[in-house]
């Protein structure tokens, strides 16, 4: 959704902007994989992540899969032949990735010794040493530049290099109901039930209303 420079939200998280040209262009490209180029499975857009992974690994009815790094150990453990490639580039002209990241937060307490110990534990859990101490601990590359322990194979090296191209939306606490509506809008696009512009324009008022309520 980001390959042409578009975003879901503005940088400050106060405006829904995915119905702007850059966002629409990327969504159109996603939909065209099924609607125009016919390179997706017949059930494209209706199967959950577990189902798609099964198509790739077990049924082997899918040759190319975009998934999270956490799937790699499963494939490696079963000896599945695998080649990891960077995602395609769009009108931005450069790589772009997106995802979630874990955060260890230390509570501000009066006991300085406990606070220092908490910082030390968080530093350990996000650093390279824990990966050496606990086999299989690191399922995805770390955001800390000093932590290179994930890149133990050529495939993982590719993934580790993609971190620097990551974009992350501003964190906003929108409702589960809105999330379901947004997911349905994306599904309608890739199933050809509506155009990207129609779907994003339709959900924009509800999305913006929640953002406005959060900023008050």
mmCIF file of N, CA and C in Angstrom, residues 41-126:
data_model
loop_
_atom_site.group_PDB
_atom_site.id
_atom_site.type_symbol
_atom_site.label_atom_id
_atom_site.label_comp_id
_atom_site.label_asym_id
_atom_site.label_seq_id
_atom_site.Cartn_x
_atom_site.Cartn_y
_atom_site.Cartn_z
ATOM 1 N N UNK A 41 -4.321 -16.825 -6.743
ATOM 2 C CA UNK A 41 -5.225 -17.974 -6.622
ATOM 3 C C UNK A 41 -6.682 -17.535 -6.745
ATOM 4 N N UNK A 42 -7.575 -18.462 -7.073
ATOM 5 C CA UNK A 42 -9.000 -18.106 -7.219
ATOM 6 C C UNK A 42 -9.612 -17.514 -5.956
ATOM 7 N N UNK A 43 -9.087 -17.923 -4.779
ATOM 8 C CA UNK A 43 -9.649 -17.426 -3.519
ATOM 9 C C UNK A 43 -8.871 -16.237 -2.966
ATOM 10 N N UNK A 44 -8.116 -15.561 -3.807
ATOM 11 C CA UNK A 44 -7.344 -14.393 -3.396
ATOM 12 C C UNK A 44 -8.253 -13.358 -2.739
ATOM 13 N N UNK A 45 -7.876 -12.938 -1.549
ATOM 14 C CA UNK A 45 -8.656 -11.927 -0.855
ATOM 15 C C UNK A 45 -9.691 -12.478 0.094
ATOM 16 N N UNK A 46 -9.846 -13.800 0.125
ATOM 17 C CA UNK A 46 -10.855 -14.399 1.011
ATOM 18 C C UNK A 46 -10.252 -15.379 2.009
ATOM 19 N N UNK A 47 -8.950 -15.632 1.930
ATOM 20 C CA UNK A 47 -8.283 -16.597 2.802
ATOM 21 C C UNK A 47 -7.455 -15.859 3.846
ATOM 22 N N UNK A 48 -7.461 -16.359 5.093
ATOM 23 C CA UNK A 48 -6.682 -15.710 6.141
ATOM 24 C C UNK A 48 -5.209 -16.077 6.011
ATOM 25 N N UNK A 49 -4.381 -15.493 6.888
ATOM 26 C CA UNK A 49 -2.937 -15.684 6.778
ATOM 27 C C UNK A 49 -2.543 -17.153 6.915
ATOM 28 N N UNK A 50 -3.162 -17.865 7.850
ATOM 29 C CA UNK A 50 -2.841 -19.280 8.032
ATOM 30 C C UNK A 50 -3.171 -20.080 6.778
ATOM 31 N N UNK A 51 -4.279 -19.739 6.137
ATOM 32 C CA UNK A 51 -4.669 -20.433 4.923
ATOM 33 C C UNK A 51 -3.707 -20.193 3.779
ATOM 34 N N UNK A 52 -3.253 -18.959 3.649
ATOM 35 C CA UNK A 52 -2.305 -18.627 2.581
ATOM 36 C C UNK A 52 -0.972 -19.323 2.821
ATOM 37 N N UNK A 53 -0.537 -19.366 4.075
ATOM 38 C CA UNK A 53 0.716 -20.058 4.380
ATOM 39 C C UNK A 53 0.615 -21.542 4.055
ATOM 40 N N UNK A 54 -0.541 -22.128 4.310
ATOM 41 C CA UNK A 54 -0.744 -23.536 3.979
ATOM 42 C C UNK A 54 -0.706 -23.751 2.468
ATOM 43 N N UNK A 55 -1.268 -22.816 1.717
ATOM 44 C CA UNK A 55 -1.217 -22.910 0.258
ATOM 45 C C UNK A 55 0.230 -22.906 -0.229
ATOM 46 N N UNK A 56 1.054 -22.101 0.422
ATOM 47 C CA UNK A 56 2.451 -21.959 0.013
ATOM 48 C C UNK A 56 3.278 -23.168 0.440
ATOM 49 N N UNK A 57 3.176 -23.549 1.712
ATOM 50 C CA UNK A 57 4.043 -24.599 2.253
ATOM 51 C C UNK A 57 3.503 -26.004 2.027
ATOM 52 N N UNK A 58 2.242 -26.233 2.343
ATOM 53 C CA UNK A 58 1.685 -27.583 2.330
ATOM 54 C C UNK A 58 1.117 -27.974 0.964
ATOM 55 N N UNK A 59 0.209 -27.161 0.457
ATOM 56 C CA UNK A 59 -0.410 -27.468 -0.833
ATOM 57 C C UNK A 59 0.494 -27.120 -2.003
ATOM 58 N N UNK A 60 1.391 -26.147 -1.783
ATOM 59 C CA UNK A 60 2.308 -25.663 -2.818
ATOM 60 C C UNK A 60 1.555 -25.245 -4.078
ATOM 61 N N UNK A 61 0.421 -24.599 -3.845
ATOM 62 C CA UNK A 61 -0.380 -24.067 -4.948
ATOM 63 C C UNK A 61 -0.088 -22.592 -5.192
ATOM 64 N N UNK A 62 0.770 -22.016 -4.360
ATOM 65 C CA UNK A 62 1.179 -20.620 -4.489
ATOM 66 C C UNK A 62 2.698 -20.579 -4.567
ATOM 67 N N UNK A 63 3.234 -19.902 -5.562
ATOM 68 C CA UNK A 63 4.682 -19.881 -5.770
ATOM 69 C C UNK A 63 5.360 -18.701 -5.093
ATOM 70 N N UNK A 64 4.615 -17.631 -4.837
ATOM 71 C CA UNK A 64 5.193 -16.415 -4.280
ATOM 72 C C UNK A 64 4.306 -15.938 -3.142
ATOM 73 N N UNK A 65 4.911 -15.694 -1.989
ATOM 74 C CA UNK A 65 4.157 -15.317 -0.800
ATOM 75 C C UNK A 65 4.809 -14.131 -0.115
ATOM 76 N N UNK A 66 4.000 -13.143 0.260
ATOM 77 C CA UNK A 66 4.495 -12.049 1.084
ATOM 78 C C UNK A 66 3.998 -12.293 2.502
ATOM 79 N N UNK A 67 4.933 -12.498 3.420
ATOM 80 C CA UNK A 67 4.562 -12.842 4.785
ATOM 81 C C UNK A 67 5.544 -12.218 5.760
ATOM 82 N N UNK A 68 5.296 -12.440 7.041
ATOM 83 C CA UNK A 68 6.165 -11.899 8.085
ATOM 84 C C UNK A 68 7.372 -12.807 8.296
ATOM 85 N N UNK A 69 8.476 -12.273 8.831
ATOM 86 C CA UNK A 69 9.678 -13.090 9.049
ATOM 87 C C UNK A 69 9.459 -14.256 10.002
ATOM 88 N N UNK A 70 8.427 -14.176 10.854
ATOM 89 C CA UNK A 70 8.178 -15.258 11.793
ATOM 90 C C UNK A 70 7.859 -16.587 11.133
ATOM 91 N N UNK A 71 7.522 -16.568 9.847
ATOM 92 C CA UNK A 71 7.220 -17.790 9.102
ATOM 93 C C UNK A 71 8.494 -18.509 8.668
ATOM 94 N N UNK A 72 9.610 -17.795 8.644
ATOM 95 C CA UNK A 72 10.867 -18.353 8.153
ATOM 96 C C UNK A 72 11.320 -19.580 8.947
ATOM 97 N N UNK A 73 11.345 -19.537 10.297
ATOM 98 C CA UNK A 73 11.799 -20.722 11.041
ATOM 99 C C UNK A 73 10.987 -21.974 10.739
ATOM 100 N N UNK A 74 9.700 -21.816 10.529
ATOM 101 C CA UNK A 74 8.842 -22.951 10.194
ATOM 102 C C UNK A 74 9.272 -23.569 8.869
ATOM 103 N N UNK A 75 9.530 -22.717 7.889
ATOM 104 C CA UNK A 75 9.957 -23.205 6.578
ATOM 105 C C UNK A 75 11.350 -23.816 6.646
ATOM 106 N N UNK A 76 12.242 -23.153 7.367
ATOM 107 C CA UNK A 76 13.609 -23.663 7.495
ATOM 108 C C UNK A 76 13.621 -25.005 8.220
ATOM 109 N N UNK A 77 12.803 -25.125 9.266
ATOM 110 C CA UNK A 77 12.775 -26.347 10.056
ATOM 111 C C UNK A 77 12.276 -27.557 9.285
ATOM 112 N N UNK A 78 11.459 -27.313 8.278
ATOM 113 C CA UNK A 78 10.923 -28.417 7.478
ATOM 114 C C UNK A 78 11.720 -28.652 6.200
ATOM 115 N N UNK A 79 12.821 -27.907 6.038
ATOM 116 C CA UNK A 79 13.644 -28.077 4.849
ATOM 117 C C UNK A 79 12.993 -27.578 3.577
ATOM 118 N N UNK A 80 12.071 -26.651 3.706
ATOM 119 C CA UNK A 80 11.352 -26.122 2.546
ATOM 120 C C UNK A 80 12.297 -25.268 1.697
ATOM 121 N N UNK A 81 12.377 -25.527 0.385
ATOM 122 C CA UNK A 81 13.255 -24.713 -0.480
ATOM 123 C C UNK A 81 12.719 -23.290 -0.577
ATOM 124 N N UNK A 82 13.543 -22.340 -0.212
ATOM 125 C CA UNK A 82 13.055 -20.973 -0.055
ATOM 126 C C UNK A 82 14.073 -19.960 -0.541
ATOM 127 N N UNK A 83 13.599 -18.957 -1.240
ATOM 128 C CA UNK A 83 14.423 -17.812 -1.626
ATOM 129 C C UNK A 83 13.667 -16.546 -1.253
ATOM 130 N N UNK A 84 14.268 -15.707 -0.419
ATOM 131 C CA UNK A 84 13.643 -14.461 0.020
ATOM 132 C C UNK A 84 14.066 -13.329 -0.909
ATOM 133 N N UNK A 85 13.097 -12.594 -1.408
ATOM 134 C CA UNK A 85 13.355 -11.480 -2.317
ATOM 135 C C UNK A 85 12.826 -10.187 -1.713
ATOM 136 N N UNK A 86 13.437 -9.054 -2.039
ATOM 137 C CA UNK A 86 12.888 -7.771 -1.587
ATOM 138 C C UNK A 86 11.527 -7.532 -2.225
ATOM 139 N N UNK A 87 10.670 -6.755 -1.591
ATOM 140 C CA UNK A 87 9.367 -6.448 -2.195
ATOM 141 C C UNK A 87 9.537 -5.586 -3.438
ATOM 142 N N UNK A 88 8.554 -5.570 -4.315
ATOM 143 C CA UNK A 88 8.653 -4.752 -5.533
ATOM 144 C C UNK A 88 8.640 -3.265 -5.213
ATOM 145 N N UNK A 89 9.215 -2.492 -6.092
ATOM 146 C CA UNK A 89 9.206 -1.041 -5.933
ATOM 147 C C UNK A 89 8.097 -0.448 -6.793
ATOM 148 N N UNK A 90 7.631 0.714 -6.387
ATOM 149 C CA UNK A 90 6.582 1.395 -7.134
ATOM 150 C C UNK A 90 7.050 2.749 -7.611
ATOM 151 N N UNK A 91 6.133 3.696 -7.657
ATOM 152 C CA UNK A 91 6.455 5.028 -8.162
ATOM 153 C C UNK A 91 7.427 5.781 -7.265
ATOM 154 N N UNK A 92 7.589 5.335 -6.016
ATOM 155 C CA UNK A 92 8.576 5.956 -5.133
ATOM 156 C C UNK A 92 9.984 5.773 -5.674
ATOM 157 N N UNK A 93 10.188 4.674 -6.401
ATOM 158 C CA UNK A 93 11.504 4.397 -6.959
ATOM 159 C C UNK A 93 12.476 3.801 -5.965
ATOM 160 N N UNK A 94 11.999 3.399 -4.801
ATOM 161 C CA UNK A 94 12.865 2.794 -3.798
ATOM 162 C C UNK A 94 12.073 1.753 -3.023
ATOM 163 N N UNK A 95 12.789 0.905 -2.325
ATOM 164 C CA UNK A 95 12.128 -0.101 -1.508
ATOM 165 C C UNK A 95 11.334 0.557 -0.390
ATOM 166 N N UNK A 96 10.285 -0.107 0.025
ATOM 167 C CA UNK A 96 9.533 0.345 1.194
ATOM 168 C C UNK A 96 8.929 -0.888 1.850
ATOM 169 N N UNK A 97 9.073 -0.973 3.158
ATOM 170 C CA UNK A 97 8.483 -2.073 3.914
ATOM 171 C C UNK A 97 7.671 -1.493 5.058
ATOM 172 N N UNK A 98 6.853 -2.343 5.622
ATOM 173 C CA UNK A 98 6.001 -1.901 6.726
ATOM 174 C C UNK A 98 5.735 -3.083 7.635
ATOM 175 N N UNK A 99 5.506 -2.812 8.884
ATOM 176 C CA UNK A 99 5.192 -3.896 9.804
ATOM 177 C C UNK A 99 5.021 -3.374 11.212
ATOM 178 N N UNK A 100 4.999 -4.289 12.138
ATOM 179 C CA UNK A 100 4.872 -3.926 13.545
ATOM 180 C C UNK A 100 6.210 -4.153 14.240
ATOM 181 N N UNK A 101 6.393 -3.512 15.358
ATOM 182 C CA UNK A 101 7.604 -3.769 16.122
ATOM 183 C C UNK A 101 7.275 -3.821 17.606
ATOM 184 N N UNK A 102 8.006 -4.687 18.304
ATOM 185 C CA UNK A 102 7.805 -4.836 19.744
ATOM 186 C C UNK A 102 8.590 -3.784 20.506
ATOM 187 N N UNK A 103 8.070 -3.384 21.626
ATOM 188 C CA UNK A 103 8.709 -2.338 22.419
ATOM 189 C C UNK A 103 8.719 -2.749 23.881
ATOM 190 N N UNK A 104 9.889 -2.698 24.493
ATOM 191 C CA UNK A 104 9.999 -2.922 25.929
ATOM 192 C C UNK A 104 10.037 -1.562 26.616
ATOM 193 N N UNK A 105 9.045 -1.292 27.426
ATOM 194 C CA UNK A 105 8.963 -0.011 28.127
ATOM 195 C C UNK A 105 9.308 -0.208 29.599
ATOM 196 N N UNK A 106 10.066 0.712 30.144
ATOM 197 C CA UNK A 106 10.460 0.661 31.552
ATOM 198 C C UNK A 106 9.648 1.687 32.324
ATOM 199 N N UNK A 107 8.972 1.225 33.356
ATOM 200 C CA UNK A 107 8.140 2.105 34.172
ATOM 201 C C UNK A 107 9.023 2.974 35.067
ATOM 202 N N UNK A 108 8.664 4.231 35.162
ATOM 203 C CA UNK A 108 9.395 5.171 36.017
ATOM 204 C C UNK A 108 8.992 4.933 37.476
ATOM 205 N N UNK A 109 9.894 4.339 38.242
ATOM 206 C CA UNK A 109 9.616 4.039 39.649
ATOM 207 C C UNK A 109 10.609 4.768 40.548
ATOM 208 N N UNK A 110 10.287 4.836 41.818
ATOM 209 C CA UNK A 110 11.150 5.545 42.763
ATOM 210 C C UNK A 110 12.410 4.761 43.095
ATOM 211 N N UNK A 111 12.337 3.453 43.019
ATOM 212 C CA UNK A 111 13.492 2.604 43.322
ATOM 213 C C UNK A 111 14.467 2.642 42.146
ATOM 214 N N UNK A 112 15.540 3.392 42.276
ATOM 215 C CA UNK A 112 16.482 3.576 41.176
ATOM 216 C C UNK A 112 17.166 2.276 40.775
ATOM 217 N N UNK A 113 17.411 1.408 41.745
ATOM 218 C CA UNK A 113 18.074 0.139 41.445
ATOM 219 C C UNK A 113 17.182 -0.746 40.579
ATOM 220 N N UNK A 114 15.887 -0.795 40.911
ATOM 221 C CA UNK A 114 14.953 -1.588 40.120
ATOM 222 C C UNK A 114 14.797 -1.011 38.718
ATOM 223 N N UNK A 115 14.764 0.311 38.623
ATOM 224 C CA UNK A 115 14.628 0.934 37.307
ATOM 225 C C UNK A 115 15.853 0.653 36.448
ATOM 226 N N UNK A 116 17.035 0.729 37.052
ATOM 227 C CA UNK A 116 18.263 0.444 36.314
ATOM 228 C C UNK A 116 18.292 -1.009 35.858
ATOM 229 N N UNK A 117 17.818 -1.914 36.722
ATOM 230 C CA UNK A 117 17.786 -3.332 36.364
ATOM 231 C C UNK A 117 16.817 -3.583 35.215
ATOM 232 N N UNK A 118 15.688 -2.865 35.222
ATOM 233 C CA UNK A 118 14.707 -3.014 34.150
ATOM 234 C C UNK A 118 15.281 -2.544 32.819
ATOM 235 N N UNK A 119 16.004 -1.432 32.848
ATOM 236 C CA UNK A 119 16.648 -0.941 31.630
ATOM 237 C C UNK A 119 17.671 -1.959 31.117
ATOM 238 N N UNK A 120 18.387 -2.558 32.037
ATOM 239 C CA UNK A 120 19.405 -3.537 31.650
ATOM 240 C C UNK A 120 18.759 -4.762 31.011
ATOM 241 N N UNK A 121 17.635 -5.210 31.590
ATOM 242 C CA UNK A 121 16.925 -6.356 31.026
ATOM 243 C C UNK A 121 16.385 -6.029 29.635
ATOM 244 N N UNK A 122 15.796 -4.846 29.482
ATOM 245 C CA UNK A 122 15.262 -4.449 28.180
ATOM 246 C C UNK A 122 16.370 -4.368 27.138
ATOM 247 N N UNK A 123 17.522 -3.847 27.554
ATOM 248 C CA UNK A 123 18.658 -3.756 26.644
ATOM 249 C C UNK A 123 19.114 -5.148 26.217
ATOM 250 N N UNK A 124 19.109 -6.074 27.156
ATOM 251 C CA UNK A 124 19.521 -7.448 26.847
ATOM 252 C C UNK A 124 18.541 -8.120 25.891
ATOM 253 N N UNK A 125 17.247 -7.957 26.158
ATOM 254 C CA UNK A 125 16.229 -8.626 25.354
ATOM 255 C C UNK A 125 16.155 -8.102 23.926
ATOM 256 N N UNK A 126 16.611 -6.874 23.711
ATOM 257 C CA UNK A 126 16.567 -6.294 22.367
ATOM 258 C C UNK A 126 17.934 -6.274 21.692
#
